[in-house]
Short mmCIF file of C-alpha atoms in Angstrom, two decimals:
data_model
loop_
_atom_site.label_atom_id
_atom_site.label_comp_id
_atom_site.label_asym_id
_atom_site.label_seq_id
_atom_site.Cartn_x
_atom_site.Cartn_y
_atom_site.Cartn_z
CA UNK M 171 -0.42 0.13 -0.09
CA UNK M 172 1.22 3.82 -0.44
CA UNK M 173 2.55 5.39 2.52
CA UNK M 174 4.36 8.74 3.16
CA UNK M 175 6.37 8.53 6.33
CA UNK M 176 8.47 11.46 8.32
CA UNK M 177 11.36 10.28 10.00
CA UNK M 178 10.08 10.99 14.00
CA UNK M 179 6.74 13.03 15.39
CA UNK M 180 8.85 15.15 17.41
CA UNK M 181 12.53 16.54 16.72
CA UNK M 182 14.53 18.64 19.12
CA UNK M 183 17.47 21.02 18.51
CA UNK M 184 19.87 23.38 19.43
CA UNK M 185 19.53 27.28 18.41
CA UNK M 186 22.49 27.50 15.73
CA UNK M 187 22.56 23.59 14.62
CA UNK M 188 21.00 22.24 11.38
CA UNK M 189 17.42 20.35 11.84
CA UNK M 190 17.48 17.90 9.02
CA UNK M 191 13.94 16.22 8.59
CA UNK M 192 13.04 13.00 6.76
CA UNK M 193 10.50 12.13 4.34
CA UNK M 194 10.18 8.36 3.23
CA UNK M 195 8.03 7.07 0.50
CA UNK M 196 6.40 3.98 -0.56
CA UNK M 197 4.68 2.36 -3.95
CA UNK M 198 4.84 6.15 -5.33
CA UNK M 199 6.17 7.81 -8.25
CA UNK M 200 5.54 11.33 -7.67
CA UNK M 201 6.43 13.84 -10.07
CA UNK M 202 7.61 16.35 -7.04
CA UNK M 203 7.50 16.70 -3.21
CA UNK M 204 6.75 19.58 -1.24
CA UNK M 205 7.53 20.67 2.19
CA UNK M 206 4.90 22.80 3.88
CA UNK M 207 5.37 24.53 7.52
CA UNK M 208 2.26 24.63 10.28
CA UNK M 209 2.33 26.70 12.95
CA UNK M 210 -0.25 25.47 16.02
CA UNK M 211 -3.62 26.67 15.31
CA UNK M 212 -3.09 27.82 11.86
CA UNK M 213 -3.40 26.08 8.11
CA UNK M 214 -0.10 25.10 6.73
CA UNK M 215 2.16 27.42 4.62
CA UNK M 216 4.18 25.99 1.56
CA UNK M 217 7.59 26.36 1.89
CA UNK M 218 9.21 24.73 -1.16
CA UNK M 219 8.86 22.42 -3.91
CA UNK M 220 11.27 19.86 -5.66
CA UNK M 221 10.64 17.80 -9.02
CA UNK M 222 11.98 14.34 -9.74
CA UNK M 223 14.71 15.91 -12.09
CA UNK M 224 16.08 18.18 -9.30
CA UNK M 225 18.63 16.63 -6.67
CA UNK M 226 18.27 20.07 -4.81
CA UNK M 227 16.70 23.05 -3.94
CA UNK M 228 17.46 26.04 -1.76
CA UNK M 229 15.59 28.98 -0.47
CA UNK M 230 17.40 31.03 1.99
CA UNK M 231 18.21 28.64 5.05
CA UNK M 232 16.42 25.71 3.66
CA UNK M 233 17.43 23.18 1.68
CA UNK M 234 15.66 19.88 0.35
CA UNK M 235 17.07 17.24 -1.41
CA UNK M 236 15.00 14.44 -3.33
CA UNK M 237 16.46 11.19 -3.95
CA UNK M 238 13.97 9.14 -6.11
CA UNK M 239 16.16 5.89 -6.04
CA UNK M 240 16.02 5.96 -1.79
CA UNK M 241 12.35 6.93 -2.41
CA UNK M 242 13.72 9.87 0.00
CA UNK M 243 13.36 13.50 0.68
CA UNK M 244 15.72 15.45 3.14
CA UNK M 245 14.52 19.11 4.37
CA UNK M 246 17.42 20.99 6.07
CA UNK M 247 16.78 24.48 8.35
CA UNK M 248 20.67 25.79 8.98
CA UNK M 249 21.18 28.44 11.49
CA UNK M 250 17.95 26.83 13.11
CA UNK M 251 16.25 29.75 15.36
CA UNK M 252 13.43 29.25 17.87
CA UNK M 253 11.25 30.90 15.47
CA UNK M 254 11.38 27.94 12.75
CA UNK M 255 9.81 25.95 15.69
CA UNK M 256 6.80 24.20 13.87
CA UNK M 257 5.59 21.35 12.51
CA UNK M 258 6.49 20.29 9.17
CA UNK M 259 4.74 18.59 6.52
CA UNK M 260 6.00 17.13 3.29
CA UNK M 261 3.34 16.13 0.51
CA UNK M 262 3.52 14.39 -2.31
CA UNK M 263 1.65 14.45 -5.86
CA UNK M 264 -0.74 11.80 -5.78
CA UNK M 265 -1.60 9.13 -8.87
CA UNK M 266 -3.00 10.83 -11.80
CA UNK M 267 -1.55 14.35 -10.92
CA UNK M 268 -5.06 15.24 -9.58
CA UNK M 269 -4.24 15.67 -5.43
CA UNK M 270 -1.75 15.81 -3.06
CA UNK M 271 -0.88 12.91 -0.11
CA UNK M 272 0.30 14.57 3.26
CA UNK M 273 2.94 12.91 5.71
CA UNK M 274 2.07 12.93 9.22
CA UNK M 275 4.67 15.85 9.89
CA UNK M 276 7.54 16.35 12.21
CA UNK M 277 7.47 18.77 14.98
CA UNK M 278 10.63 20.69 15.14
CA UNK M 279 11.37 22.56 18.53
CA UNK M 280 14.55 24.95 18.53
CA UNK M 281 15.93 25.13 21.84
CA UNK M 282 17.48 28.81 22.63
CA UNK X 209 -7.47 40.31 4.17
CA UNK X 210 -6.58 36.75 4.09
CA UNK X 211 -6.89 35.26 0.99
CA UNK X 212 -8.55 31.83 2.27
CA UNK X 213 -11.18 32.23 4.84
CA UNK X 214 -13.29 29.76 6.64
CA UNK X 215 -16.15 29.94 8.90
CA UNK X 216 -16.84 29.40 11.76
CA UNK X 217 -13.45 28.72 13.22
CA UNK X 218 -14.48 26.49 15.95
CA UNK X 219 -18.03 24.84 16.35
CA UNK X 220 -19.15 21.90 19.05
CA UNK X 221 -22.48 20.15 18.09
CA UNK X 222 -23.77 16.77 19.02
CA UNK X 223 -24.14 14.13 17.38
CA UNK X 224 -26.70 13.80 14.80
CA UNK X 225 -26.88 17.25 13.79
CA UNK X 226 -26.26 18.49 10.58
CA UNK X 227 -23.07 21.10 10.08
CA UNK X 228 -22.01 23.34 7.39
CA UNK X 229 -18.47 24.54 6.90
CA UNK X 230 -17.83 27.18 4.81
CA UNK X 231 -14.79 28.38 2.93
CA UNK X 232 -14.17 31.64 0.62
CA UNK X 233 -11.07 32.57 -1.33
CA UNK X 234 -10.17 35.55 -3.20
CA UNK X 235 -7.16 34.26 -4.95
CA UNK X 236 -9.04 33.13 -8.16
CA UNK X 237 -8.10 29.57 -8.00
CA UNK X 238 -10.43 26.97 -9.87
CA UNK X 239 -8.76 24.17 -7.64
CA UNK X 240 -10.39 23.89 -4.36
CA UNK X 241 -9.91 21.05 -1.33
CA UNK X 242 -11.10 19.97 2.21
CA UNK X 243 -8.95 18.21 4.42
CA UNK X 244 -9.43 17.22 8.13
CA UNK X 245 -6.36 16.88 10.45
CA UNK X 246 -6.13 14.60 12.83
CA UNK X 247 -3.07 14.08 15.47
CA UNK X 248 -0.49 11.53 13.72
CA UNK X 249 -2.55 11.31 10.97
CA UNK X 250 -1.77 14.31 8.95
CA UNK X 251 -4.11 15.58 6.69
CA UNK X 252 -6.66 13.74 4.72
CA UNK X 253 -8.23 14.49 1.75
CA UNK X 254 -12.29 14.57 2.01
CA UNK X 255 -13.49 16.18 -1.17
CA UNK X 256 -12.08 18.24 -3.96
CA UNK X 257 -13.26 20.41 -6.82
CA UNK X 258 -11.45 21.64 -9.95
CA UNK X 259 -14.16 23.80 -10.90
CA UNK X 260 -18.02 24.43 -10.37
CA UNK X 261 -19.09 22.10 -12.21
CA UNK X 262 -16.61 19.38 -11.31
CA UNK X 263 -16.54 17.55 -7.37
CA UNK X 264 -14.65 14.55 -6.81
CA UNK X 265 -14.67 12.61 -3.72
CA UNK X 266 -11.05 12.09 -1.84
CA UNK X 267 -9.81 9.50 0.60
CA UNK X 268 -12.17 9.84 3.22
CA UNK X 269 -15.88 11.20 1.97
CA UNK X 270 -18.21 8.86 3.80
CA UNK X 271 -20.61 11.08 5.88
CA UNK X 272 -19.33 14.27 4.15
CA UNK X 273 -21.08 16.51 1.10
CA UNK X 274 -19.82 19.60 -0.49
CA UNK X 275 -20.78 22.14 -2.89
CA UNK X 276 -19.29 24.49 -4.83
CA UNK X 277 -21.29 27.27 -4.92
CA UNK X 278 -18.96 29.79 -7.12
CA UNK X 279 -15.86 29.92 -7.82
CA UNK X 280 -14.74 31.17 -4.53
CA UNK X 281 -17.43 29.04 -2.39
CA UNK X 282 -16.80 25.66 -1.33
CA UNK X 283 -19.11 24.09 1.37
CA UNK X 284 -18.18 21.01 3.44
CA UNK X 285 -21.38 19.58 5.35
CA UNK X 286 -21.40 16.76 7.81
CA UNK X 287 -25.12 15.41 7.42
CA UNK X 288 -25.30 13.47 10.68
CA UNK X 289 -22.52 14.69 13.00
CA UNK X 290 -20.84 11.93 14.81
CA UNK X 291 -17.90 11.93 17.87
CA UNK X 292 -15.63 10.47 15.48
CA UNK X 293 -15.74 13.70 13.14
CA UNK X 294 -14.22 15.49 15.74
CA UNK X 295 -11.01 17.04 14.01
CA UNK X 296 -9.46 20.27 12.77
CA UNK X 297 -10.69 21.01 9.15
CA UNK X 298 -8.85 22.98 6.46
CA UNK X 299 -9.77 24.23 3.11
CA UNK X 300 -7.02 25.35 0.00
CA UNK X 301 -6.79 26.43 -3.24
CA UNK X 302 -4.20 25.24 -5.49
CA UNK X 303 -2.45 27.09 -7.81
CA UNK X 304 -0.98 25.26 -10.59
CA UNK X 305 1.04 26.36 -13.76
CA UNK X 306 4.21 25.10 -15.22
CA UNK X 307 6.44 26.88 -12.16
CA UNK X 308 4.47 26.03 -9.39
CA UNK X 309 2.02 24.10 -7.99
CA UNK X 310 1.32 25.49 -4.45
CA UNK X 311 -1.64 24.86 -2.09
CA UNK X 312 -3.21 27.80 0.55
CA UNK X 313 -5.01 26.50 3.06
CA UNK X 314 -7.48 28.84 5.58
CA UNK X 315 -7.06 29.02 9.01
CA UNK X 316 -9.11 25.87 9.73
CA UNK X 317 -12.56 25.12 11.71
CA UNK X 318 -12.19 23.03 15.08
CA UNK X 319 -15.01 21.11 15.04
CA UNK X 320 -16.14 19.13 17.89
CA UNK X 321 -19.41 16.44 17.91
CA UNK X 322 -19.83 15.57 21.01
#
């Protein structure tokens, strides 16, 4: 069956360090993958999209990689700050390109 | 003003009641979605609409119905609410072009069914 997993439910890191979040999927062949940020009580906010023919994408302190062989995406936040504390969701374009399927999310806490 | 709005933001109701959640958008997008979010399960798709005349069931449509009244409005109804429909509900629009594919979410409606 199709499945999307994110490495852990929660991740705590020290301010200034690099946070690395993982998204693994099985039985999908996504054309692209997205990452969203969600703050408590709010809707997800789009961060980055990476296509299957792109190995890496960057936006300011964010970096996303996409390995279609490993069926995995890594999401990095460099020089993390307490303001980066949130839940991060990955999403894949599902079969037939009609809808997105979301992972369960990883709650990141950046400790001062 | 927010691009995607949802009303109400919070609702407490009783088992068996009919509930309508409303979503409006000013982004001019044709595609609109309804999701529910439960702890540990992520976002799951209930219904989606590619335009006013095109409505489709998602992964978990049982117990729900929708109405696309206009390009800007997409409502979700629970015909007879039950406690396991207690969740956070999100409406979203989607912008898809050659350069981007992005969903824009509303602030959510927290629904509690007693």
